[in-house]
Coordinates of C-alpha atoms and ligand atoms in Angstrom, one line a residue:
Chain A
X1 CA -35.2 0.7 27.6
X2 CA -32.1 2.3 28.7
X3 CA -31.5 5.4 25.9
X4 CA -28.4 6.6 26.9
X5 CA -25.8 6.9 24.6
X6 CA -23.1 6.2 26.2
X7 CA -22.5 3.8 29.4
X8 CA -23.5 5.3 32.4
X9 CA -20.1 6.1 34.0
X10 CA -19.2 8.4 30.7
X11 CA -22.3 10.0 30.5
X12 CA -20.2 13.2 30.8
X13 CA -18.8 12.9 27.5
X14 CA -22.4 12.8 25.9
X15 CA -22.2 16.2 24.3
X16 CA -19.1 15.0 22.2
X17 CA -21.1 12.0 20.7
X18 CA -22.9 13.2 17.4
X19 CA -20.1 15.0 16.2
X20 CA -17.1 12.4 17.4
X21 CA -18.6 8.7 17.1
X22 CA -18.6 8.6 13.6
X23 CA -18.7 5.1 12.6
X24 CA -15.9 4.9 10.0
X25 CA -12.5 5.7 10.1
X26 CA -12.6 7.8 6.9
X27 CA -15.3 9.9 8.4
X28 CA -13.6 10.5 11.4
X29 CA -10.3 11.4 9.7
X30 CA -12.1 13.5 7.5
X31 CA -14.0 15.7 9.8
X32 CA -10.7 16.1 12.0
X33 CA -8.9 17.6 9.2
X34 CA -11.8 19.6 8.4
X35 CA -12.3 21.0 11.7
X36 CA -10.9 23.8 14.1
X37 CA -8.4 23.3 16.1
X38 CA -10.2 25.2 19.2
X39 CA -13.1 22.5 17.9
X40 CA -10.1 19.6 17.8
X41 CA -8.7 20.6 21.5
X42 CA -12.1 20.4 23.3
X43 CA -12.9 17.0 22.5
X44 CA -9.6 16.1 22.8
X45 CA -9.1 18.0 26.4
X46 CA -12.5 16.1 27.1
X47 CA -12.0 12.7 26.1
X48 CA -7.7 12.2 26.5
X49 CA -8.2 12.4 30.7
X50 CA -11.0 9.4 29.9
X51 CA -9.5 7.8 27.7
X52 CA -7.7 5.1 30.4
X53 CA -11.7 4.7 31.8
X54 CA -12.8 3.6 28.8
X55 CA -10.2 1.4 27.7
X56 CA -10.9 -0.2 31.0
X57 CA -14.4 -0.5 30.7
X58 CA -14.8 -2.2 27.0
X59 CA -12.2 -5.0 28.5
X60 CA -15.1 -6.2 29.6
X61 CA -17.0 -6.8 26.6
X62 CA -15.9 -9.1 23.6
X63 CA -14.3 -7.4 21.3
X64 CA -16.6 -7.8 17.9
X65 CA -20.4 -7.7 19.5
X66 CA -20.1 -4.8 21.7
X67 CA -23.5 -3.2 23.1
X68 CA -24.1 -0.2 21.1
X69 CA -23.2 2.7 24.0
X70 CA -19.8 0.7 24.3
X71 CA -19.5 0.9 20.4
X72 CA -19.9 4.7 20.3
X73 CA -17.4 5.2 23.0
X74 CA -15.1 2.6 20.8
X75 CA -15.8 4.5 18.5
X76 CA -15.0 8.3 20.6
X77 CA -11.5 6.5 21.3
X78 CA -10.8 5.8 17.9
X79 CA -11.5 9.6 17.4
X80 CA -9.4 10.9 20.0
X81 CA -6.5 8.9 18.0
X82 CA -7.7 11.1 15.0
X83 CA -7.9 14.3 17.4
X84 CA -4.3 13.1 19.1
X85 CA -2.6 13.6 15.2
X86 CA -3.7 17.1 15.4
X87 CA -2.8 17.8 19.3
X88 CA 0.2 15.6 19.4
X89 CA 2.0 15.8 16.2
X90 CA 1.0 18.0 13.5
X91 CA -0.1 21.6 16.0
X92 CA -2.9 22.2 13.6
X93 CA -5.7 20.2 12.3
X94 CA -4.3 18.4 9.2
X95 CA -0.9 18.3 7.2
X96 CA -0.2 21.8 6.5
X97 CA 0.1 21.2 2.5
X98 CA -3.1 19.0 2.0
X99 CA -6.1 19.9 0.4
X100 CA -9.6 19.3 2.1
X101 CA -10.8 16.4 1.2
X102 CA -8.0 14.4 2.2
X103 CA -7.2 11.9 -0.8
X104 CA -6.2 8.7 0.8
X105 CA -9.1 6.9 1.3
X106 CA -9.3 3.5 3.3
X107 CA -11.0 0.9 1.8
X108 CA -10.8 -1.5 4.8
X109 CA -10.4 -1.0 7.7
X110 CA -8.6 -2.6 11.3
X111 CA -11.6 -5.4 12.0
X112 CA -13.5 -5.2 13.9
X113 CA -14.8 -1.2 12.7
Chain B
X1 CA 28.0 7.3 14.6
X2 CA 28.9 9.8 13.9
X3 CA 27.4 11.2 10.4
X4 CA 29.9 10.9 8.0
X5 CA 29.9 7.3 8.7
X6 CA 26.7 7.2 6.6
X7 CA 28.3 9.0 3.2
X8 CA 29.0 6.0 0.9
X9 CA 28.6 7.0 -2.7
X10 CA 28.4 3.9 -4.0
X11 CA 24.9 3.4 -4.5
X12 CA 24.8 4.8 -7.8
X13 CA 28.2 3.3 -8.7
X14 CA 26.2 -0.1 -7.9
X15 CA 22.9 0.4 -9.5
X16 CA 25.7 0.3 -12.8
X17 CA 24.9 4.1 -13.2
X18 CA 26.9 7.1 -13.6
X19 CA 26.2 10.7 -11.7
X20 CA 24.8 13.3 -13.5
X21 CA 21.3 14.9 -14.6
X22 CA 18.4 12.5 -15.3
X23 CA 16.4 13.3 -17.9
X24 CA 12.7 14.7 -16.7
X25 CA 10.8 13.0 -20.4
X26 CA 9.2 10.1 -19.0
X27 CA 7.4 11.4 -16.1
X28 CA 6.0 13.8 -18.6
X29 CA 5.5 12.9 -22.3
X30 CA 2.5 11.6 -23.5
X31 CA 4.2 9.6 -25.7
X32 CA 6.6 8.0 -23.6
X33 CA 3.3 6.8 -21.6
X34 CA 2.2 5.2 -24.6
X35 CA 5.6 3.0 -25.1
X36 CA 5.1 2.4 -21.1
X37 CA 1.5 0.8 -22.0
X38 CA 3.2 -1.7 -24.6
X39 CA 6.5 -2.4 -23.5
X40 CA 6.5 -2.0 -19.7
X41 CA 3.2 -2.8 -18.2
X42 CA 2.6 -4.8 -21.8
X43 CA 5.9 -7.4 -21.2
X44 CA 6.6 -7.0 -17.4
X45 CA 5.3 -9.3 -15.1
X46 CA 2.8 -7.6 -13.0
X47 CA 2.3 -8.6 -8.7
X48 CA -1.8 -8.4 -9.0
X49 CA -2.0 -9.4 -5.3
X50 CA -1.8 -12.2 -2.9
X51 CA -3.4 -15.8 -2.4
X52 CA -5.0 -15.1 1.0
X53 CA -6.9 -12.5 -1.1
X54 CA -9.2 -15.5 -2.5
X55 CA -8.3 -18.6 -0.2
X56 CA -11.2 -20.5 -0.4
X57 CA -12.3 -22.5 -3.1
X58 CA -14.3 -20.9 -6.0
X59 CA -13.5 -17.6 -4.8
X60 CA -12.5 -14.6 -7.0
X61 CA -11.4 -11.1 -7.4
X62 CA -11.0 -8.1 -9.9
X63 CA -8.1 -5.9 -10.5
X64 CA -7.7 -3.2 -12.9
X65 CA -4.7 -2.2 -14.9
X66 CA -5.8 1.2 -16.3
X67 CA -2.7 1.5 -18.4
X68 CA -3.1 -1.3 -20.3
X69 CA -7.5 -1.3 -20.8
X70 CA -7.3 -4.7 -18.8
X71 CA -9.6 -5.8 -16.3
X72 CA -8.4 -8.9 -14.6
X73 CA -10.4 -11.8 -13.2
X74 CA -8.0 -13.8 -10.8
X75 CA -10.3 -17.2 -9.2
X76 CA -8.9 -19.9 -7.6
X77 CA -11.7 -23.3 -8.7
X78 CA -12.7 -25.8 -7.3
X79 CA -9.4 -27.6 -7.1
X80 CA -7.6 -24.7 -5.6
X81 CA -5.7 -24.0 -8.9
X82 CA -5.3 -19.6 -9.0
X83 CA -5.6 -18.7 -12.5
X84 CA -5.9 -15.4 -14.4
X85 CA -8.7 -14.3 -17.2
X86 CA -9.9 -10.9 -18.8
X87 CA -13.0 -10.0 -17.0
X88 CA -14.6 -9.7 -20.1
X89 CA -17.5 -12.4 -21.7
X90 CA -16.9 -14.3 -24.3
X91 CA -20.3 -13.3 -26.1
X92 CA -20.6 -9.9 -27.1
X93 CA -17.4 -8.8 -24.3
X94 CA -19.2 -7.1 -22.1
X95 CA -17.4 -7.0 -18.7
X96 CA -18.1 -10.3 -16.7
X97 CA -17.4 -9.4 -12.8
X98 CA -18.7 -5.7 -11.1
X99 CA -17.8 -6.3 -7.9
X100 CA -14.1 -6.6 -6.1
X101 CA -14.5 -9.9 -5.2
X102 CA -17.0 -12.8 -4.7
X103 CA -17.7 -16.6 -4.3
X104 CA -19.7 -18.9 -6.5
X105 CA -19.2 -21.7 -8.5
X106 CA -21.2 -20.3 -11.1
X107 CA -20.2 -16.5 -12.1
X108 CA -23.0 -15.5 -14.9
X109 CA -22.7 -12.5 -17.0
X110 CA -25.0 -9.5 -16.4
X111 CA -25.9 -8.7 -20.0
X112 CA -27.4 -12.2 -21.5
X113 CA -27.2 -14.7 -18.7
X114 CA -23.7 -16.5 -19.9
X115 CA -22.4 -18.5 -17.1
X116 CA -18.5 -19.8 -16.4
X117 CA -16.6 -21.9 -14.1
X118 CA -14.0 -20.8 -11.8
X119 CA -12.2 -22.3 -14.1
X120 CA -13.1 -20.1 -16.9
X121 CA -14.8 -22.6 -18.5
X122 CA -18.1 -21.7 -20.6
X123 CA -21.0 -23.7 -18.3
X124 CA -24.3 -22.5 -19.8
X125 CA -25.8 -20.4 -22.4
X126 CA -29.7 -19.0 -22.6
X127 CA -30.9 -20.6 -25.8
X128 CA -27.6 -22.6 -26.9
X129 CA -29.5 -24.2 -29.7
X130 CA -29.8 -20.7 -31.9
X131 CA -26.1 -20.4 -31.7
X132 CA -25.2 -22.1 -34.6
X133 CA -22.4 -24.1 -34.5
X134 CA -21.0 -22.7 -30.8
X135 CA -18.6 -24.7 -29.1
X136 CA -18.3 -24.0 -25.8
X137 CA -14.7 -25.8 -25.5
X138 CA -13.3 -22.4 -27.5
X139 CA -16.0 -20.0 -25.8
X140 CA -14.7 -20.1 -22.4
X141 CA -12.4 -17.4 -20.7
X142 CA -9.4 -15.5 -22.1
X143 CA -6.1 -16.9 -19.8
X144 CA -3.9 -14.3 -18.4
X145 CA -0.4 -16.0 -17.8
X146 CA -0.4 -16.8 -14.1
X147 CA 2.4 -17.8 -11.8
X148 CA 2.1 -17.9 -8.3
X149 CA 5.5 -17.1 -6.5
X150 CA 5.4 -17.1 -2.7
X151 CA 2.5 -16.5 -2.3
X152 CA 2.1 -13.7 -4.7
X153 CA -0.3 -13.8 -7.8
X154 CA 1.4 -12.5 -10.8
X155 CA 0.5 -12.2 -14.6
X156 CA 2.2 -10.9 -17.5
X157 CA -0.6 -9.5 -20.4
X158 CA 1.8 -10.7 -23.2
X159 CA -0.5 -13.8 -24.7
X160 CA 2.7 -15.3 -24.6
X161 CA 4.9 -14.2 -22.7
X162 CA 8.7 -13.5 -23.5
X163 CA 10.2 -13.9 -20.5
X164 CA 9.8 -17.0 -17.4
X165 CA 8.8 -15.3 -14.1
X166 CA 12.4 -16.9 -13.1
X167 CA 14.0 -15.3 -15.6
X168 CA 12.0 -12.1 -14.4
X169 CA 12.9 -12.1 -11.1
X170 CA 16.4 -13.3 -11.7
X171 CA 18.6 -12.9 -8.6
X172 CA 15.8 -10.9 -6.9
X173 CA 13.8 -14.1 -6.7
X174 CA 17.0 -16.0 -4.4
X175 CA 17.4 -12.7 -2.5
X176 CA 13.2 -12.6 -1.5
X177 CA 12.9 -16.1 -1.6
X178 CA 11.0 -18.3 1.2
X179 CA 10.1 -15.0 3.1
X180 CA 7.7 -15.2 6.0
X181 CA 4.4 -12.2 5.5
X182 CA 3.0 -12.6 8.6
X183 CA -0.7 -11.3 8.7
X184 CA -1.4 -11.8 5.1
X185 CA -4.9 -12.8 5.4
X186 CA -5.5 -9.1 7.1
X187 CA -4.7 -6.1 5.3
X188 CA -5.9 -2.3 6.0
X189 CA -6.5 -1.4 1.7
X190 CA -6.1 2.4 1.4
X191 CA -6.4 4.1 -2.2
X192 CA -5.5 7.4 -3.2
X193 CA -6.1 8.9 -7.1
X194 CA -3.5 11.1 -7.4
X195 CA -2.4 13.6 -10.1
X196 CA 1.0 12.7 -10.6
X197 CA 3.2 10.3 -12.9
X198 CA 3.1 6.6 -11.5
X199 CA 6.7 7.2 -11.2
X200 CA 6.8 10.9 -8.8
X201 CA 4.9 8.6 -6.4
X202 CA 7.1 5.5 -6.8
X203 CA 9.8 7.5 -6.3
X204 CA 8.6 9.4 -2.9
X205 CA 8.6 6.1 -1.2
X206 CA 12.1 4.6 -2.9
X207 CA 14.2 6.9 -0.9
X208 CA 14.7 8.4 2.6
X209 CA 15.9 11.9 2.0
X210 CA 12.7 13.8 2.0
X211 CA 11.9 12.5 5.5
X212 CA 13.1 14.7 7.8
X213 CA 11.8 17.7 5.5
X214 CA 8.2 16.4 4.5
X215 CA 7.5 14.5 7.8
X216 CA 9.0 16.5 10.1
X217 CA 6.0 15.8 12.8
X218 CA 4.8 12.4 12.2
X219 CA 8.1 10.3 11.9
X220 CA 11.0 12.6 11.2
X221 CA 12.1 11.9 14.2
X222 CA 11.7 8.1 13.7
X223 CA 13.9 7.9 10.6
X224 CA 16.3 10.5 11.4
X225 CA 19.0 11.8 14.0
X226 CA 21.4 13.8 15.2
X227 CA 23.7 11.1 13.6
X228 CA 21.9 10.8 10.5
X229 CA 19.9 13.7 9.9
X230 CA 19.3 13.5 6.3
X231 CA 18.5 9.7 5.9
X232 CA 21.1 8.3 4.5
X233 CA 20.9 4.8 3.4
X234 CA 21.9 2.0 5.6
X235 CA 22.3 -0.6 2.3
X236 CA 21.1 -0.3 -1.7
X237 CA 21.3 -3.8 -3.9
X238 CA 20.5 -3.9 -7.5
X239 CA 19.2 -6.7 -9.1
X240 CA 18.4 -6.1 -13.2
X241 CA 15.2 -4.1 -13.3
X242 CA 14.6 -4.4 -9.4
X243 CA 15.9 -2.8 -6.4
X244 CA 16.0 -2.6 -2.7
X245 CA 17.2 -0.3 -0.1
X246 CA 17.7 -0.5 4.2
X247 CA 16.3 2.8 5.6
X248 CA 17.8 4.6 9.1
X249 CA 15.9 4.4 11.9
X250 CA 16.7 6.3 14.9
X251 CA 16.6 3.7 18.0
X252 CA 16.4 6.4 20.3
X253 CA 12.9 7.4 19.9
X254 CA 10.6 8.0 22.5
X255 CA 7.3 9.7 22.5
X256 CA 6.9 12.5 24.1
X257 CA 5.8 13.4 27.5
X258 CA 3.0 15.4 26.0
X259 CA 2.1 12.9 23.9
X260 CA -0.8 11.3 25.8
X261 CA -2.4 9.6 23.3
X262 CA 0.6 8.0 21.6
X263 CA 1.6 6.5 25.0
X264 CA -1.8 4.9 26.1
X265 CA -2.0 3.1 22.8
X266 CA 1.4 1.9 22.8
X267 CA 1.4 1.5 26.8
X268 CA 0.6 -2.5 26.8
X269 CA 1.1 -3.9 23.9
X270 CA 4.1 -4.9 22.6
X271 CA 4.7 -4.0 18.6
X272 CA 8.9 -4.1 18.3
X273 CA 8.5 -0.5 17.2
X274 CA 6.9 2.9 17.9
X275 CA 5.3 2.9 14.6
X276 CA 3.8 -0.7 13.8
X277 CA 0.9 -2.7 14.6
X278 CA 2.9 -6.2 14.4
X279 CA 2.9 -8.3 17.9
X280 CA 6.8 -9.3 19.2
X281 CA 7.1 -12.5 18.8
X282 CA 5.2 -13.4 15.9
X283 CA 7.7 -11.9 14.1
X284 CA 10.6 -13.8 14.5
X285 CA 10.7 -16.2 11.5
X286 CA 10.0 -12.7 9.3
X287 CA 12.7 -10.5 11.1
X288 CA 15.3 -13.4 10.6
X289 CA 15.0 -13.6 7.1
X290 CA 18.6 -12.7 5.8
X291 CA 17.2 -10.1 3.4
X292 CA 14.9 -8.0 6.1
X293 CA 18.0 -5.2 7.4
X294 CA 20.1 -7.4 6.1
X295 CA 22.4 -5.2 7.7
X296 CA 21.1 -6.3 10.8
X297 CA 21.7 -2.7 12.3
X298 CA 19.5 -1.5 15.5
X299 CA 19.2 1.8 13.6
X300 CA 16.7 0.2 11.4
X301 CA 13.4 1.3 10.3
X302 CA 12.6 -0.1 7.0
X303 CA 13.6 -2.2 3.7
X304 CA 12.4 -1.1 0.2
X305 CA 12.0 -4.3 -2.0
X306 CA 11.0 -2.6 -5.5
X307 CA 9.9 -5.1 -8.1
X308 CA 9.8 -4.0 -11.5
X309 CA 7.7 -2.1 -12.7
X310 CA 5.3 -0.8 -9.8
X311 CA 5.1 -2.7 -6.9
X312 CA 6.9 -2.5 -3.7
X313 CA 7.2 -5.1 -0.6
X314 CA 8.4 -3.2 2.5
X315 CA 9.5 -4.4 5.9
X316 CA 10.3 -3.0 9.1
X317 CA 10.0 -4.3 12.6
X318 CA 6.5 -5.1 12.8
X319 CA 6.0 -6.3 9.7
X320 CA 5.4 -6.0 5.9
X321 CA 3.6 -3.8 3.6
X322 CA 3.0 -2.7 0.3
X323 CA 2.4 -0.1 -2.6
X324 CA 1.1 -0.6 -6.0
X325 CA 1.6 2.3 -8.7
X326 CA -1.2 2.0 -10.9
X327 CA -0.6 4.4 -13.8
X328 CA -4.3 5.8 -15.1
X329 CA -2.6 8.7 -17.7
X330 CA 0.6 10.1 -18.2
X331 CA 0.0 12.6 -15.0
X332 CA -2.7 10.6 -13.1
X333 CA -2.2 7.4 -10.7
X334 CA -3.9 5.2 -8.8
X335 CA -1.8 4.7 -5.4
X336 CA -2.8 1.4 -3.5
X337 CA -1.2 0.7 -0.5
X338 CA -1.8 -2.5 2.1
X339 CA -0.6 -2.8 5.9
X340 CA -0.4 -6.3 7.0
X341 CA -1.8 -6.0 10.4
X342 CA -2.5 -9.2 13.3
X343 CA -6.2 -9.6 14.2
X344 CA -6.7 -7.8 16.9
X345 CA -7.8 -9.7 20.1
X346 CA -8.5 -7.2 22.7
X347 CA -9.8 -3.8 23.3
X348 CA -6.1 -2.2 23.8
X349 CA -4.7 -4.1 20.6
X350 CA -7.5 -2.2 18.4
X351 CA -7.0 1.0 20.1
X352 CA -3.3 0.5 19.0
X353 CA -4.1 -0.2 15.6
X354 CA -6.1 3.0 15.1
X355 CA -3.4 4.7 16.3
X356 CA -1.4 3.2 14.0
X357 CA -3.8 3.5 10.9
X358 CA -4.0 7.2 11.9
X359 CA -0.4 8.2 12.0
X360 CA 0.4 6.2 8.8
X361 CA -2.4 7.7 7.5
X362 CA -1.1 10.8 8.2
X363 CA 2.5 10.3 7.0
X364 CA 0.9 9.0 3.3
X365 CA -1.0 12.2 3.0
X366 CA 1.9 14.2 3.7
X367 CA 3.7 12.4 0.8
X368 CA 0.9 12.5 -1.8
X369 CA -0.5 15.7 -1.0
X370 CA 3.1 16.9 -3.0
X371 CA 3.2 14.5 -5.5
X372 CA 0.7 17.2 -7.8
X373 CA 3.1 20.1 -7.4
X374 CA 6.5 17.9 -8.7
X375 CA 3.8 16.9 -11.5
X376 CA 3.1 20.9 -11.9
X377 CA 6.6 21.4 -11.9
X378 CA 7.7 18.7 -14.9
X379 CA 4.8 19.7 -17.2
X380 CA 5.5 23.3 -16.7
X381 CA 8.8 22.1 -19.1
X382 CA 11.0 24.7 -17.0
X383 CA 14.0 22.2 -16.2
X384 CA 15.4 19.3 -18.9
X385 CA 17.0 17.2 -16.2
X386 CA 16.8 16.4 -12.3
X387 CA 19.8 16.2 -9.8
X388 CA 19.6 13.7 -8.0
X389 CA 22.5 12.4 -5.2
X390 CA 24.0 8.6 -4.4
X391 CA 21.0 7.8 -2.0
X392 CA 18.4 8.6 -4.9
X393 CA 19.9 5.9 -6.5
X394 CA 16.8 3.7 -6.4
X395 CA 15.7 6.6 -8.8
X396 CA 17.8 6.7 -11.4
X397 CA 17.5 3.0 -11.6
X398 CA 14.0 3.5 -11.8
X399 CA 14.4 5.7 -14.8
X400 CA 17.0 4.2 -16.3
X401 CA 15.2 0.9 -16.6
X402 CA 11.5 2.0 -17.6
X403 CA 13.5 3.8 -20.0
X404 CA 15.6 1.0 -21.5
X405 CA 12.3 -1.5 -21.6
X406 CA 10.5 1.1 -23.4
X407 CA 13.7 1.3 -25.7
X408 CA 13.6 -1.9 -26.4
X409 CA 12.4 -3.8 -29.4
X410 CA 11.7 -7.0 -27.5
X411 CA 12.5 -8.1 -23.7
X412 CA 15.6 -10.0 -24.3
X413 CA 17.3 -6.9 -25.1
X414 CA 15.6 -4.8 -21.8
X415 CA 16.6 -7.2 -19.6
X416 CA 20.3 -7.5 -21.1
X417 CA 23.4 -6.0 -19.0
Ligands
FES1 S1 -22.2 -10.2 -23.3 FE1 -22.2 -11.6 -21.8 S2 -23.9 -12.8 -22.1 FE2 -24.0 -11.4 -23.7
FE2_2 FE1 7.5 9.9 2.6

C-alpha cells in the first residue's frame, strides 16, 4: 500500500497538504482569508512554479474518479486559485472591508468538487 | 471614445422620472416593510426558480419567502405538469417537506404519516376511518398560482391573483422572450444573509458606478477605462415595474504579467471573456439574442434584466446569471445568487472554473461586505433623501415602483402609467 499523499513526482509539496487540500471550496476560501499573508505567499511561491506539472499530470486521469493523491493535489490547485486572489489581486489576504467569516457561502459547487 | 461620449442623461428622463432626492423611508421603516409583505411580495409575481431545477418526473423542491411566512413546494408529477403548493399539511399544518429538494412519488408528512401526490393530491391517511366524514378530494394541497415562462417557474401568493403573468411582464416579456440560458441544468448556488434592506443589495448590483471604487482589484479594471472611468451606462430600458441596463466593459483587458495564476487557468480554454466560465461557441444562439448588449458594442461586459420585485437575469459574454433578494426583516436579507456554468470536461476546464468561482466570489464579498454600513447609515436617520445621478436610474425606478405598489389599493392602479 503506497501511503503517500501525493503522487510521487510532487512529493515535494507534501508539507503544504493538511493545511491546503481542504476538500471544499468554502473551506479553502475561508482559511485563505483567514490566514497570513507570509502564510498565503509560501504556498503560493511553492505550488504556482507546479502548478503547469500538475495540470499535466491529472490529464491523465478521468476527471470525476480521480485516485485519492491526484484528488488532494486537485484539490492544492484549486487552493492556489484561492491563494492567487490574495497574491494576484487583492495584496493582502482578503477584501480589505470584510469581516472574518466571510458571508457568502456556496451551496454548490463547480462538479466535480 | 473619448469619455464624454458616455454622458447621456437620459436614463432617468426614460425611467418616466424626474432628478432630485429620493426619499431614504423604505429601505428603513418598519412599516413600510409591512406594506412590502402585502402589496409587493403579496401581488407581484415571484421567479421561484427554473425547470431544470426539478426535470425529472416526481421531482420536487422548497423555497422560502421569508417576507411573506410562505414556504413553497414546487413538483413537477408524474405527467411532467410544474405546479406550486404551501409546504404545509393539510392535517394539523405542520410543514410537509425539510429538505431542498427530493424525488418520490409519495412525499409523506413527518408528524402523523399523511402522504400526497406530486400532484398535491391527498393519497393516504393512518387510520382514515376515525376521521369522520374526511374527504380526501378537499384535503389535498394548497395551490400556489404557477406559470411557467421560459423556462422560469413563477407564482404569485395572491389565492387569486389580480394580474396575468402577461400582463405582469408586459413589454418585458417580448423584450426577454425566447432567450437561450445555456447551462441551466448546472448552477454554482451561493447564499449570503446579509444585514441590509433587500433593496441596498438590489441596488449594488443595478448600477455600474461603484465599480471602479469598490472593486478596484478584482474587476475594476474589467468594467472600466481610461475612456470610461466611472461606468457609465452603455443602454437603460424601462418597462413598467421592470428594468434593464448594458454595463461598459473595457475590451482592452489583459491580465497581468504577474498574474500567474490568472494566466494558467485562462491559458487553454476558451471562455469569450477574462471573467467567465462559458465555452465560445456554445454561446452563440445566447449572444445573438437581440436583447443581450443589445447595443452590440465590443466594450461590453454585462446586461441587468431586473424583474420586479427581486430577481435579476444577467448576461455577459459567457453566459447568464442570477440574483434573488429575499427580504427576511426590514434590515436583514437573504442574497442568492446562481452562475450558470458548462460541465466541465477536463482537468484545465475545472481549474478554470475555480478560478472563476474564486474571483467572483471575491467581487460578491466586496459588494456585500458594505451593504451593513449603507444599512447603518439609513437607520442612523441622519439624511432624509439620497442623491442619486442619471446612471442610478435603475434606482430610482426601483424605489419609485416598490413605492407606488405599496401605495396602491389594488394592482390595477400600481401597474397604471
Ligand atoms: S400534521 Fe401532517 S400528518 Fe399530522
Ligand atoms: Fe459590485
Amino acid at each position: 500500500m503506497n501511503n503517500s499523499l501525493l503522487p510521487a513526482a510532487f512529493a515535494d509539496l507534501e508539507a503544504h497538504v493538511a493545511e491546503w487540500a481542504l476538500p471544499s471550496f468554502d473551506a479553502r476560501m475561508q482559511h485563505r482569508a483567514a490566514s497570513s499573508m507570509d502564510n498565503i505567499r509560501r504556498f503560493y511561491d511553492a505550488m504556482q512554479p507546479r502548478a503547469e506539472a500538475a495540470l499535466a499530470h491529472l490529464e491523465n486521469f478521468p476527471l470525476d474518479v480521480l485516485p485519492a493523491a491526484e484528488q488532494r493535489l486537485m484539490h492544492m490547485l484549486y487552493a492556489l486559485a484561492q491563494a492567487a486572489m490574495a497574491v494576484e489581486i487583492h495584496g493582502q489576504p482578503k477584501v480589505g472591508h470584510a469581516k472574518l467569516p466571510i458571508a457568502v457561502r456556496v451551496l454548490r459547487e463547480p462538479l466535480p468538487v | 471614445m473619448a469619455a464624454d461620449d458616455f454622458i447621456a442623461n437620459k436614463w432617468t428622463q426614460l425611467a418616466g422620472l424626474k432628478n432630485g432626492p429620493v426619499s431614504a423611508e423604505s429601505y428603513r421603516s418598519p412599516a413600510f416593510y409591512q406594506l412590502e409583505r402585502e402589496r409587493v411580495f403579496g401581488r407581484s409575481w415571484l421567479i421561484m426558480g427554473r425547470v431544470e431545477e426539478i426535470a425529472k418526473p416526481h421531482s420536487f423542491m422548497v423555497k422560502e419567502i421569508e417576507i411573506c411566512e410562505a414556504s413553497v413546494l414546487i413538483t413537477r408529477d408524474g405527467e411532467g405538469r410544474v405546479q406550486a403548493f404551501h409546504n404545509v399539511c393539510s392535517h394539523r399544518h405542520n410543514l410537509l417537506v425539510s429538505e431542498p429538494q427530493g424525488c418520490s412519488q409519495l412525499i409523506r408528512c413527518p408528524y402523523h404519516g399523511w402522504a400526497y401526490g406530486t400532484d398535491g393530491e391527498l393519497r393516504g391517511v393512518p387510520d382514515e376511518k376515525c376521521f369522520v366524514g374526511l374527504d380526501r378530494k378537499t384535503a389535498g394541497l394548497a395551490k400556489i398560482a404557477t406559470e411557467v415562462w421560459n423556462g422560469w417557474i413563477f407564482i404569485n401568493l395572491e389565492r387569486k391573483p389580480s394580474v396575468s403573468l402577461e400582463d405582469f411582464l408586459g413589454d418585458f416579456g417580448s423584450f426577454l422572450a425566447n432567450m437561450e440560458y445555456p447551462n441551466a441544468d448546472n448552477p454554482i448556488v451561493v447564499e449570503a444573509q446579509l444585514d441590509c434592506n433587500w433593496k441596498v443589495v438590489a441596488d449594488a448590483f443595478s448600477e455600474s458606478y461603484h465599480i471602479p471604487v469598490i472593486h478596484p482589484e478584482t474587476i475594476g479594471t474589467t468594467f472600466a477605462s481610461t475612456s470610461n472611468r466611472t461606468g457609465r451606462l452603455m443602454d437603460a430600458r424601462f418597462f413598467g415595474p421592470h428594468r434593464f441596463c448594458s454595463m461598459y466593459g473595457n475590451p482592452d483587458y489583459r491580465p497581468h504579467d504577474h498574474q500567474k495564476v490568472e494566466q494558467l487557468a485562462y491559458s487553454q480554454v476558451q471562455t469569450g471573456s477574462t471573467i467567465a466560465a462559458g465555452k465560445v461557441g456554445s454561446m452563440d444562439a445566447f449572444l445573438a439574442h437581440p436583447s443581450v448588449n443589445p447595443t452590440r458594442t465590443k466594450s461590453w461586459s454585462m446586461d441587468v434584466n431586473f424583474v420586479f420585485p427581486n430577481f435579476n437575469l444577467d448576461t455577459g459574454p459567457g453566459g447568464f446569471w442570477t440574483h434573488h433578494f429575499w427580504p427576511t426583516s426590514y434590515h436583514t436579507t437573504r442574497h442568492e445568487v446562481r452562475f450558470y456554468v458548462p460541465k466541465a470536461l477536463t482537468v484545465r476546464e475545472r481549474f478554470q472554473q475555480e478560478h472563476y468561482l474564486s474571483r467572483v466570489i471575491e467581487v460578491l464579498v466586496e459588494d456585500v461586505s458594505n451593504v451593513a454600513r449603507v444599512q447603518r447609515g439609513l437607520e442612523s436617520g441622519a439624511k432624509d433623501a439620497m442623491f442619486l445621478q442619471d446612471n442610478e436610474a435603475l434606482l430610482r425606478h426601483s424605489v419609485h415602483h416598490v413605492e407606488k405598489w405599496a401605495k396602491s389599493a389594488t394592482v390595477q392602479e400600481a401597474m397604471s402609467e
